[in-house]
């Protein structure tokens, strides 16, 4: 058995003050926050401790069927109090519980099951590209972390360090990984010798620690989060750049095809790109209620920067030494937070069917005077319908609890966001039908028992498509084309994004951020240089400096 001194570690943050904004890594949480945006900020964590969690009690089910179940409703509204609404929702819907380390959260089964859906979808597709899963250690020596100067400077304020073992101060502190480039690349250098060793394409599903100090928010900004990080090496720039876009398209698929969240694909500015990268591509989402963009996932071309730092070389066909071209790319549990913010309402979560851990809940609703034999037949029918749907790969849960009323159950499953509710009452038994109720629209329809196994999968796909269309419609009018700083500020004040001609200068970007800061709101930054943009006529001027514009830039306040 190991001694206490062998097993206990103490992690200390690199700094104890809020970090300056750093270039984001693969889906890294941006260090930018708005200290003065009181209406949109989640409340301080001390107000969101576990004692605040809304947990139903058995007595809550005594309300009449169809009414609001006591203790299940949200006190805050999405429109009027977004930050408090979100913080209340993620606890009440049993997604997270607060932990006693600030900025860390417990992912409860309902949330983790959603992450598993993302994992399964993405993992299957990267394996088709030839990517293999692996695992590298959590700890990094200080010498290795400092190998790539620009890279470590981008993360230095967020790095947590292990400085003690038991009561003994360690001779050299060990960093807890904020990302794994410096963990993995010394071994890439060992494994890659010849062009026959390439491409090397690895991914790991793991956790990382970034000691954020600014306003932690469940899923969106936390000190520890789950992600996948891919790290690859190629013989040529062309191969590397092709993969960057292949992965970016998969990230678009995660957001649009799974989460039903519209995103914009583009390239990060030099200021906003990943520290040490050749360039960074991104998918950017947008939350209309807060007027903020949010980085969804990033795919980086690292060029040969890291291969030169870590001596990752191969011998080509001519027996000449060449440096490998490398990429890294990542997606985190932040994606779940973006989905929640996009679709949830004042009743609770609204889950896209492809993301829902359970897609259908079957609720039998016998009356107090229903004959026992009718109740028994009803339960048998519930089992039969459940089995029929499972044969169609529909994820089903049955709620046959007798200590809760139907009304309480309806509210409970609405709060958890189940896409479809199936009701079966005494009259439905007489008529050989069920009632299907959609979570997203509230629409109901009557379906014969014989048609349930066919109708439900079709309806679930319809709900998925309708949710994406609705989200796209909400964000479709939230971008304004601006040719002057005055128009730019009008767009921001409208809680919109601004698409501007830009001279692509870092000094201008920093100046715009400072000048667009108001007493009530943070400054705007470039979200991306969108791949799909209007033509840029020759002679077009930068919206801010008046210099010749080089590209279109999408700006916005952001998380």
Coordinates of C-alpha atoms in Angstrom, one line a residue:
X1 CA 0.0 0.0 0.0
X2 CA 1.4 3.4 -1.0
X3 CA 2.2 5.9 1.7
X4 CA 0.4 9.2 2.0
X5 CA 3.5 11.0 0.8
X6 CA 3.6 8.9 -2.3
X7 CA 0.1 9.6 -3.3
X8 CA -0.9 13.1 -2.2
X9 CA -0.2 15.9 -4.6
X10 CA -1.0 19.6 -4.3
X11 CA -1.8 21.6 -7.4
X12 CA -1.1 25.3 -7.3
X13 CA -2.2 27.8 -10.0
X14 CA 0.5 29.7 -11.9
X15 CA -1.1 33.0 -10.9
X16 CA -3.7 34.1 -8.5
X17 CA -5.1 37.0 -10.5
X18 CA -7.2 36.9 -13.7
X19 CA -5.2 36.0 -16.7
X20 CA -4.8 38.4 -19.7
X21 CA -6.6 37.2 -22.8
X22 CA -4.6 34.5 -24.5
X23 CA -4.8 33.1 -28.0
X24 CA -7.4 30.2 -27.8
X25 CA -6.3 26.6 -28.2
X26 CA -8.3 23.8 -29.7
X27 CA -11.7 24.8 -28.5
X28 CA -10.1 26.5 -25.5
X29 CA -12.3 28.6 -23.4
X30 CA -11.5 32.2 -24.3
X31 CA -10.0 34.2 -21.4
X32 CA -12.0 37.2 -22.4
X33 CA -14.9 38.0 -20.1
X34 CA -17.0 41.1 -19.4
X35 CA -16.7 42.2 -15.8
X36 CA -19.4 44.7 -16.3
X37 CA -22.0 42.7 -18.1
X38 CA -24.0 42.0 -15.0
X39 CA -27.2 41.0 -16.8
X40 CA -25.6 38.2 -18.8
X41 CA -23.1 36.9 -16.3
X42 CA -23.8 33.8 -14.3
X43 CA -24.2 34.5 -10.6
X44 CA -21.2 34.0 -8.3
X45 CA -20.6 30.4 -7.5
X46 CA -21.4 30.7 -3.9
X47 CA -25.0 31.3 -4.9
X48 CA -25.1 28.2 -6.9
X49 CA -23.9 25.6 -4.4
X50 CA -25.5 22.2 -4.3
X51 CA -28.0 23.3 -1.6
X52 CA -29.7 25.3 -4.4
X53 CA -30.3 22.2 -6.5
X54 CA -34.0 21.7 -7.2
X55 CA -34.7 18.1 -6.4
X56 CA -38.3 16.7 -6.6
X57 CA -39.8 15.2 -3.6
X58 CA -42.6 12.6 -3.5
X59 CA -45.0 15.1 -2.2
X60 CA -44.5 17.2 -5.4
X61 CA -46.6 14.7 -7.3
X62 CA -49.9 15.5 -5.5
X63 CA -50.8 18.3 -7.9
X64 CA -53.6 17.5 -10.4
X65 CA -52.5 16.0 -13.7
X66 CA -51.7 18.5 -16.4
X67 CA -50.8 21.2 -13.9
X68 CA -47.4 22.6 -13.1
X69 CA -45.5 20.2 -10.8
X70 CA -44.5 21.9 -7.6
X71 CA -40.7 22.4 -7.4
X72 CA -40.0 21.7 -11.0
X73 CA -40.4 25.1 -12.6
X74 CA -37.6 27.5 -13.4
X75 CA -37.7 30.7 -11.5
X76 CA -35.7 32.7 -14.0
X77 CA -36.5 33.3 -17.7
X78 CA -34.2 33.0 -20.7
X79 CA -35.3 36.4 -22.1
X80 CA -35.1 38.5 -19.0
X81 CA -32.3 36.9 -16.9
X82 CA -30.2 34.7 -19.2
X83 CA -27.2 34.1 -16.8
X84 CA -29.3 33.1 -13.8
X85 CA -31.7 31.1 -16.1
X86 CA -28.8 29.1 -17.4
X87 CA -27.2 28.5 -14.1
X88 CA -30.5 27.4 -12.6
X89 CA -31.3 25.2 -15.6
X90 CA -28.1 23.1 -15.7
X91 CA -28.7 22.1 -12.0
X92 CA -32.5 21.7 -12.1
X93 CA -32.3 19.4 -15.2
X94 CA -29.8 17.2 -13.5
X95 CA -26.9 18.0 -15.8
X96 CA -24.3 19.1 -13.3
X97 CA -23.7 19.5 -9.6
X98 CA -21.4 22.1 -8.2
X99 CA -18.1 20.9 -6.7
X100 CA -16.2 22.4 -3.7
X101 CA -13.3 23.4 -6.0
X102 CA -14.3 26.6 -7.7
X103 CA -14.7 26.3 -11.5
X104 CA -15.1 22.5 -11.4
X105 CA -18.3 20.7 -11.9
X106 CA -19.7 17.1 -11.6
X107 CA -21.2 15.9 -14.9
X108 CA -24.2 13.9 -13.9
X109 CA -25.3 10.9 -16.0
X110 CA -27.7 12.9 -18.2
X111 CA -24.9 15.2 -19.3
X112 CA -22.3 12.5 -19.6
X113 CA -24.6 10.4 -21.8
X114 CA -24.8 13.4 -24.2
X115 CA -21.0 13.6 -24.3
X116 CA -20.9 9.9 -25.1
X117 CA -23.2 10.6 -28.1
X118 CA -20.7 13.2 -29.4
X119 CA -17.8 10.8 -28.7
X120 CA -19.4 7.9 -30.6
X121 CA -20.3 10.1 -33.6
X122 CA -16.9 11.8 -33.9
X123 CA -14.8 8.8 -33.0
X124 CA -16.4 6.7 -35.7
X125 CA -15.6 9.3 -38.4
X126 CA -12.0 10.1 -37.4
X127 CA -11.2 6.4 -37.4
X128 CA -12.4 6.3 -41.0
X129 CA -9.8 8.9 -41.8
X130 CA -7.1 6.7 -40.3
X131 CA -6.8 8.3 -36.9
X132 CA -6.0 6.0 -33.9
X133 CA -6.8 6.6 -30.3
X134 CA -4.1 6.7 -27.6
X135 CA -3.4 8.1 -24.2
X136 CA -0.6 10.3 -22.9
X137 CA 0.1 11.2 -19.2
X138 CA -1.5 14.1 -17.4
X139 CA 1.8 15.6 -16.2
X140 CA 4.5 17.6 -18.0
X141 CA 7.9 18.5 -16.8
X142 CA 8.8 22.2 -16.7
X143 CA 11.7 21.8 -19.2
X144 CA 9.5 20.1 -21.8
X145 CA 6.6 22.6 -21.3
X146 CA 9.1 25.5 -22.0
X147 CA 10.4 23.9 -25.2
X148 CA 8.1 26.0 -27.4
X149 CA 8.3 29.6 -26.1
X150 CA 5.3 31.2 -27.9
X151 CA 3.2 28.1 -27.1
X152 CA 3.9 28.1 -23.4
X153 CA 3.5 31.9 -23.1
X154 CA 0.0 31.5 -24.5
X155 CA -0.9 29.1 -21.7
X156 CA 1.3 30.2 -18.8
X157 CA -1.4 32.1 -16.8
X158 CA -3.6 29.0 -16.9
X159 CA -1.1 26.3 -16.0
X160 CA -1.6 24.5 -12.7
X161 CA 1.5 23.1 -11.1
X162 CA 2.1 20.2 -8.7
X163 CA 4.6 21.5 -6.2
X164 CA 4.3 19.1 -3.2
X165 CA 4.2 15.3 -2.6
X166 CA 2.6 14.9 0.8
X167 CA 4.4 17.3 3.0
X168 CA 7.6 17.3 0.9
X169 CA 8.2 20.2 -1.6
X170 CA 9.2 18.7 -4.9
X171 CA 12.6 19.5 -6.3
X172 CA 11.0 20.4 -9.7
X173 CA 7.4 21.3 -10.1
X174 CA 5.3 19.4 -12.6
X175 CA 2.7 21.0 -14.8
X176 CA -0.8 19.6 -15.3
X177 CA -1.5 19.5 -19.0
X178 CA -3.4 22.5 -20.4
X179 CA -3.0 20.8 -23.8
X180 CA -0.8 18.0 -25.0
X181 CA 1.5 19.3 -27.7
X182 CA 4.5 19.3 -25.4
X183 CA 3.5 15.9 -23.9
X184 CA 3.3 14.1 -27.1
X185 CA 5.8 15.6 -29.5
X186 CA 9.0 14.3 -27.9
X187 CA 7.7 10.8 -28.6
X188 CA 6.7 11.7 -32.1
X189 CA 10.4 12.5 -32.6
X190 CA 11.3 9.0 -31.4
X191 CA 8.7 7.2 -33.5
X192 CA 9.1 9.1 -36.8
X193 CA 12.3 8.2 -38.7
X194 CA 11.3 7.6 -42.3
X195 CA 8.6 8.8 -44.7
X196 CA 7.2 5.3 -44.2
X197 CA 6.3 6.2 -40.6
X198 CA 4.0 8.9 -41.9
X199 CA 1.3 10.0 -41.6
X200 CA 1.1 9.5 -37.8
X201 CA -2.5 10.4 -36.7
X202 CA -3.4 10.1 -33.0
X203 CA -6.3 11.2 -30.9
X204 CA -7.0 11.0 -27.2
X205 CA -10.2 11.4 -25.2
X206 CA -9.1 13.0 -22.0
X207 CA -9.4 15.9 -19.5
X208 CA -7.3 19.0 -19.3
X209 CA -6.9 21.7 -16.6
X210 CA -6.7 25.4 -17.4
X211 CA -6.8 27.5 -14.2
X212 CA -9.3 30.1 -15.4
X213 CA -10.1 32.8 -13.0
X214 CA -12.8 34.8 -14.8
X215 CA -16.4 33.9 -14.1
X216 CA -16.5 30.1 -14.5
X217 CA -19.7 28.9 -16.1
X218 CA -20.8 25.2 -16.4
X219 CA -19.7 23.7 -19.7
X220 CA -18.7 27.1 -21.1
X221 CA -15.7 28.0 -19.0
X222 CA -14.3 25.6 -16.3
X223 CA -11.0 24.8 -14.8
X224 CA -11.2 21.1 -15.8
X225 CA -13.0 19.9 -18.9
X226 CA -13.3 16.9 -21.1
X227 CA -12.3 16.9 -24.7
X228 CA -10.7 15.1 -27.6
X229 CA -7.5 16.3 -29.0
X230 CA -6.0 15.1 -32.2
X231 CA -2.3 15.4 -33.0
X232 CA -1.0 14.4 -36.5
X233 CA 2.1 14.5 -38.6
X234 CA 2.5 14.4 -42.3
X235 CA 5.2 14.5 -44.9
X236 CA 3.8 17.4 -46.9
X237 CA 2.0 20.7 -46.3
X238 CA -0.8 19.6 -48.7
X239 CA -1.7 16.5 -46.7
X240 CA -1.7 18.5 -43.4
X241 CA -3.9 21.3 -44.8
X242 CA -6.3 18.8 -46.3
X243 CA -6.8 17.2 -42.9
X244 CA -7.3 20.6 -41.2
X245 CA -10.4 21.1 -43.4
X246 CA -11.6 17.5 -43.1
X247 CA -11.6 17.8 -39.3
X248 CA -13.3 21.2 -39.5
X249 CA -16.1 19.8 -41.5
X250 CA -16.5 17.0 -38.9
X251 CA -16.8 19.8 -36.3
X252 CA -19.4 21.5 -38.4
X253 CA -21.2 18.1 -38.4
X254 CA -21.1 17.8 -34.6
X255 CA -22.7 21.2 -34.2
X256 CA -25.2 21.2 -37.1
X257 CA -26.0 17.5 -37.6
X258 CA -26.0 16.4 -34.0
X259 CA -26.5 19.5 -31.8
X260 CA -28.7 21.3 -34.3
X261 CA -26.7 24.5 -33.8
X262 CA -25.8 26.6 -36.9
X263 CA -22.1 27.6 -37.1
X264 CA -19.8 29.7 -39.2
X265 CA -16.6 28.2 -40.6
X266 CA -13.6 30.4 -40.9
X267 CA -10.0 31.2 -40.1
X268 CA -8.8 32.9 -36.9
X269 CA -6.9 36.2 -37.0
X270 CA -3.3 36.1 -36.1
X271 CA -4.1 37.6 -32.7
X272 CA -6.8 34.9 -32.0
X273 CA -5.1 31.9 -33.4
X274 CA -3.7 29.0 -31.3
X275 CA -0.3 29.9 -29.7
X276 CA 2.5 28.5 -31.9
X277 CA 0.2 27.6 -34.9
X278 CA 0.8 28.3 -38.6
X279 CA -2.9 29.1 -38.7
X280 CA -6.2 28.2 -37.0
X281 CA -9.6 27.3 -38.4
X282 CA -12.7 27.4 -36.4
X283 CA -16.5 26.9 -36.2
X284 CA -18.2 29.8 -34.4
X285 CA -21.7 29.7 -32.9
X286 CA -23.8 32.6 -31.7
X287 CA -26.2 33.1 -28.9
X288 CA -28.8 35.8 -29.9
X289 CA -30.2 36.3 -26.4
X290 CA -26.8 37.5 -25.1
X291 CA -25.4 38.9 -28.4
X292 CA -22.3 36.9 -28.0
X293 CA -20.3 34.6 -30.3
X294 CA -18.8 31.4 -28.9
X295 CA -16.0 29.4 -30.3
X296 CA -17.2 25.9 -31.0
X297 CA -14.1 23.9 -32.0
X298 CA -10.8 24.6 -33.7
X299 CA -8.6 22.8 -36.2
X300 CA -5.0 24.1 -36.3
X301 CA -2.3 23.7 -38.9
X302 CA 0.9 23.9 -36.8
X303 CA 3.2 24.0 -39.9
X304 CA 6.7 22.9 -39.0
X305 CA 7.0 25.1 -35.9
X306 CA 6.7 22.3 -33.4
X307 CA 8.5 19.7 -35.5
X308 CA 11.6 22.0 -35.5
X309 CA 11.3 22.6 -31.8
X310 CA 11.1 18.9 -31.0
X311 CA 13.2 17.6 -33.9
X312 CA 10.5 15.6 -35.6
X313 CA 12.3 14.7 -38.8
X314 CA 11.9 12.0 -41.4
X315 CA 14.1 10.8 -44.3
X316 CA 12.4 11.3 -47.6
X317 CA 12.7 9.2 -50.8
X318 CA 16.0 11.0 -51.6
X319 CA 17.3 10.3 -48.1
X320 CA 17.2 13.9 -47.2
X321 CA 16.1 15.0 -43.7
X322 CA 12.8 16.9 -43.7
X323 CA 10.7 18.3 -40.9
X324 CA 7.2 16.9 -40.5
X325 CA 4.1 19.1 -41.1
X326 CA 1.8 18.9 -38.1
X327 CA -1.8 19.6 -37.0
X328 CA -3.7 19.6 -33.8
X329 CA -7.5 19.8 -33.3
X330 CA -10.0 19.7 -30.5
X331 CA -13.6 19.7 -29.3
X332 CA -14.7 19.9 -25.7
X333 CA -17.8 19.6 -23.5
X334 CA -18.3 23.3 -24.2
X335 CA -20.3 22.0 -27.1
X336 CA -23.0 20.8 -24.7
X337 CA -23.3 24.3 -23.2
X338 CA -23.7 25.8 -26.6
X339 CA -26.5 23.4 -27.4
X340 CA -28.3 24.1 -24.1
X341 CA -28.1 27.9 -24.6
X342 CA -29.4 27.6 -28.2
X343 CA -32.4 25.4 -27.7
X344 CA -33.5 25.4 -24.0
X345 CA -36.5 27.4 -22.9
X346 CA -38.3 28.5 -19.7
X347 CA -39.6 24.9 -19.1
X348 CA -36.1 23.4 -19.3
X349 CA -33.9 21.6 -21.8
X350 CA -35.0 21.0 -25.4
X351 CA -32.8 18.3 -26.7
X352 CA -32.3 17.5 -30.4
X353 CA -33.3 13.8 -30.9
X354 CA -29.9 12.7 -32.1
X355 CA -28.3 14.1 -28.8
X356 CA -31.0 13.0 -26.3
X357 CA -29.8 10.1 -24.1
X358 CA -33.5 9.0 -24.2
X359 CA -35.6 10.1 -27.2
X360 CA -39.1 9.0 -26.1
X361 CA -40.7 8.6 -22.7
X362 CA -43.8 6.4 -22.5
X363 CA -46.2 7.5 -19.7
X364 CA -49.2 5.4 -18.9
X365 CA -52.0 7.4 -17.3
X366 CA -54.5 5.2 -15.5
X367 CA -57.2 6.9 -13.5
X368 CA -57.9 6.2 -9.9
X369 CA -61.0 4.2 -10.8
X370 CA -59.5 2.3 -13.7
X371 CA -60.1 -1.5 -13.3
X372 CA -57.1 -3.5 -12.3
X373 CA -57.3 -5.7 -15.4
X374 CA -57.3 -2.5 -17.6
X375 CA -54.2 -1.2 -15.7
X376 CA -52.5 -4.6 -16.3
X377 CA -53.3 -4.5 -20.0
X378 CA -52.0 -0.9 -20.2
X379 CA -48.7 -1.9 -18.7
X380 CA -48.4 -4.8 -21.1
X381 CA -49.0 -2.4 -24.0
X382 CA -46.4 -0.1 -22.6
X383 CA -43.9 -3.0 -22.7
X384 CA -44.9 -4.0 -26.2
X385 CA -44.5 -0.4 -27.5
X386 CA -41.2 0.0 -25.8
X387 CA -39.9 -3.2 -27.4
X388 CA -41.2 -2.2 -30.8
X389 CA -39.4 1.1 -30.7
X390 CA -36.2 -0.3 -29.4
X391 CA -36.1 -2.7 -32.4
X392 CA -36.1 0.5 -34.5
X393 CA -33.1 1.8 -32.5
X394 CA -35.1 4.4 -30.7
X395 CA -33.9 5.2 -27.2
X396 CA -36.9 4.7 -24.9
X397 CA -37.6 5.1 -21.2
X398 CA -40.9 4.2 -19.5
X399 CA -42.2 6.1 -16.5
X400 CA -44.5 3.7 -14.6
X401 CA -43.9 5.2 -11.2
X402 CA -47.1 5.3 -9.1
X403 CA -46.1 7.9 -6.5
X404 CA -46.1 10.8 -9.1
X405 CA -49.0 12.2 -11.0
X406 CA -49.0 12.3 -14.8
X407 CA -48.7 16.1 -14.6
X408 CA -45.6 15.9 -12.4
X409 CA -44.1 13.4 -14.9
X410 CA -44.8 15.6 -17.9
X411 CA -43.0 18.5 -16.2
X412 CA -40.1 16.3 -15.1
X413 CA -39.4 15.0 -18.6
X414 CA -40.0 18.4 -20.1
X415 CA -37.3 19.8 -17.8
X416 CA -34.9 17.1 -18.9
X417 CA -35.7 17.9 -22.5
X418 CA -36.9 14.6 -23.9
X419 CA -37.9 15.2 -27.5
X420 CA -41.1 13.1 -27.5
X421 CA -43.6 12.1 -24.9
X422 CA -46.0 9.2 -25.5
X423 CA -49.2 9.1 -23.5
X424 CA -51.4 6.0 -23.0
X425 CA -54.6 6.5 -21.1
X426 CA -57.9 4.4 -20.6
X427 CA -59.6 5.9 -23.7
X428 CA -56.4 5.3 -25.7
X429 CA -56.6 1.7 -24.7
X430 CA -60.2 1.5 -26.0
X431 CA -59.2 3.2 -29.3
X432 CA -55.9 1.4 -29.9
X433 CA -53.9 4.6 -30.1
X434 CA -51.3 6.7 -28.3
X435 CA -50.8 10.5 -28.1
X436 CA -47.4 11.8 -29.1
X437 CA -46.4 15.2 -27.7
X438 CA -43.3 17.1 -29.1
X439 CA -41.1 18.9 -26.6
X440 CA -39.9 21.5 -29.1
X441 CA -43.3 22.8 -30.3
X442 CA -45.8 21.2 -27.9
X443 CA -47.7 19.8 -30.9
X444 CA -49.6 16.6 -30.3
X445 CA -50.8 13.9 -32.7
X446 CA -52.7 10.6 -32.3
X447 CA -51.1 7.5 -33.7
X448 CA -52.4 4.0 -33.9
X449 CA -50.5 1.3 -32.1
X450 CA -49.7 -0.5 -35.3
X451 CA -48.1 2.7 -36.7
X452 CA -46.0 3.7 -33.7
X453 CA -42.8 1.9 -34.7
X454 CA -42.8 3.5 -38.1
X455 CA -44.1 7.0 -37.2
X456 CA -41.8 7.7 -34.2
X457 CA -38.4 7.4 -36.0
X458 CA -39.8 9.7 -38.8
X459 CA -41.1 12.2 -36.3
X460 CA -37.8 12.3 -34.4
X461 CA -35.9 13.1 -37.6
X462 CA -38.5 15.8 -38.4
X463 CA -37.9 17.3 -34.9
X464 CA -34.2 17.3 -35.5
X465 CA -34.5 19.1 -38.8
X466 CA -37.1 21.6 -37.4
X467 CA -34.9 22.5 -34.4
X468 CA -31.9 23.2 -36.7
X469 CA -34.1 25.3 -39.0
X470 CA -35.5 27.3 -36.1
X471 CA -32.1 27.9 -34.6
X472 CA -30.8 29.0 -38.0
X473 CA -33.8 31.4 -38.4
X474 CA -33.1 33.0 -35.0
X475 CA -29.4 33.6 -35.9
X476 CA -29.9 34.4 -39.6
X477 CA -30.7 38.1 -39.0
X478 CA -28.0 38.6 -36.4
X479 CA -25.2 39.7 -38.7
X480 CA -24.9 43.3 -40.0
X481 CA -22.5 44.4 -42.8
X482 CA -20.7 47.4 -41.5
X483 CA -18.4 49.9 -43.4
X484 CA -17.8 52.3 -40.5
X485 CA -17.1 52.2 -36.8
X486 CA -20.4 53.9 -36.1
X487 CA -22.3 51.1 -38.0
X488 CA -20.1 48.6 -36.1
X489 CA -21.2 49.9 -32.7
X490 CA -24.8 50.0 -33.8
X491 CA -24.6 46.3 -34.7
X492 CA -23.0 45.5 -31.3
X493 CA -25.6 47.5 -29.4
X494 CA -28.3 45.5 -31.3
X495 CA -26.7 42.3 -29.9
X496 CA -25.6 41.4 -33.4
X497 CA -22.3 40.4 -35.1
X498 CA -20.6 42.7 -37.5
X499 CA -19.2 41.6 -40.8
X500 CA -16.6 44.2 -41.9
X501 CA -14.0 44.8 -44.5
X502 CA -10.7 44.8 -42.6
X503 CA -7.1 45.7 -43.1
X504 CA -6.1 42.5 -41.1
X505 CA -3.8 44.3 -38.7
X506 CA -3.3 43.2 -35.1
X507 CA -2.9 46.7 -33.8
X508 CA -6.3 47.6 -35.3
X509 CA -7.9 44.6 -33.7
X510 CA -6.7 45.5 -30.3
X511 CA -7.7 49.2 -30.7
X512 CA -11.2 48.2 -31.9
X513 CA -11.6 45.9 -28.8
X514 CA -10.7 48.7 -26.5
X515 CA -12.8 51.3 -28.2
X516 CA -15.9 49.1 -28.4
X517 CA -15.8 48.4 -24.7
X518 CA -18.6 50.2 -22.9
X519 CA -19.6 50.6 -19.2
X520 CA -22.1 47.8 -19.7
X521 CA -20.4 45.5 -22.2
X522 CA -17.0 44.0 -23.1
X523 CA -15.2 45.0 -26.3
X524 CA -15.6 43.1 -29.5
X525 CA -13.0 40.9 -31.2
X526 CA -12.7 39.0 -34.4
X527 CA -14.6 35.7 -34.2
X528 CA -13.2 34.5 -37.6
X529 CA -12.5 35.4 -41.2
X530 CA -15.4 33.5 -42.6
X531 CA -14.8 31.2 -45.5
X532 CA -18.2 32.2 -47.0
X533 CA -18.2 36.0 -47.5
X534 CA -19.3 38.5 -50.1
X535 CA -16.9 39.6 -52.8
X536 CA -14.4 42.3 -51.7
X537 CA -14.2 44.8 -54.5
X538 CA -10.9 46.4 -55.2
X539 CA -10.5 49.7 -53.4
X540 CA -12.7 48.7 -50.4
X541 CA -11.5 50.4 -47.3
X542 CA -11.1 49.0 -43.8
X543 CA -14.1 49.9 -41.7
X544 CA -11.9 51.3 -38.9
X545 CA -8.6 52.5 -40.3
X546 CA -9.6 53.5 -43.8
X547 CA -6.6 51.5 -45.1
X548 CA -7.1 49.1 -48.1
X549 CA -9.1 46.1 -46.8
X550 CA -7.5 42.6 -47.2
X551 CA -10.5 40.5 -46.2
X552 CA -13.9 40.3 -44.5
X553 CA -13.9 39.8 -40.7
X554 CA -16.7 38.7 -38.5
X555 CA -16.6 40.5 -35.2
X556 CA -18.6 40.2 -32.0
X557 CA -18.6 40.2 -28.3
X558 CA -17.9 36.7 -27.1
X559 CA -17.8 34.1 -24.3

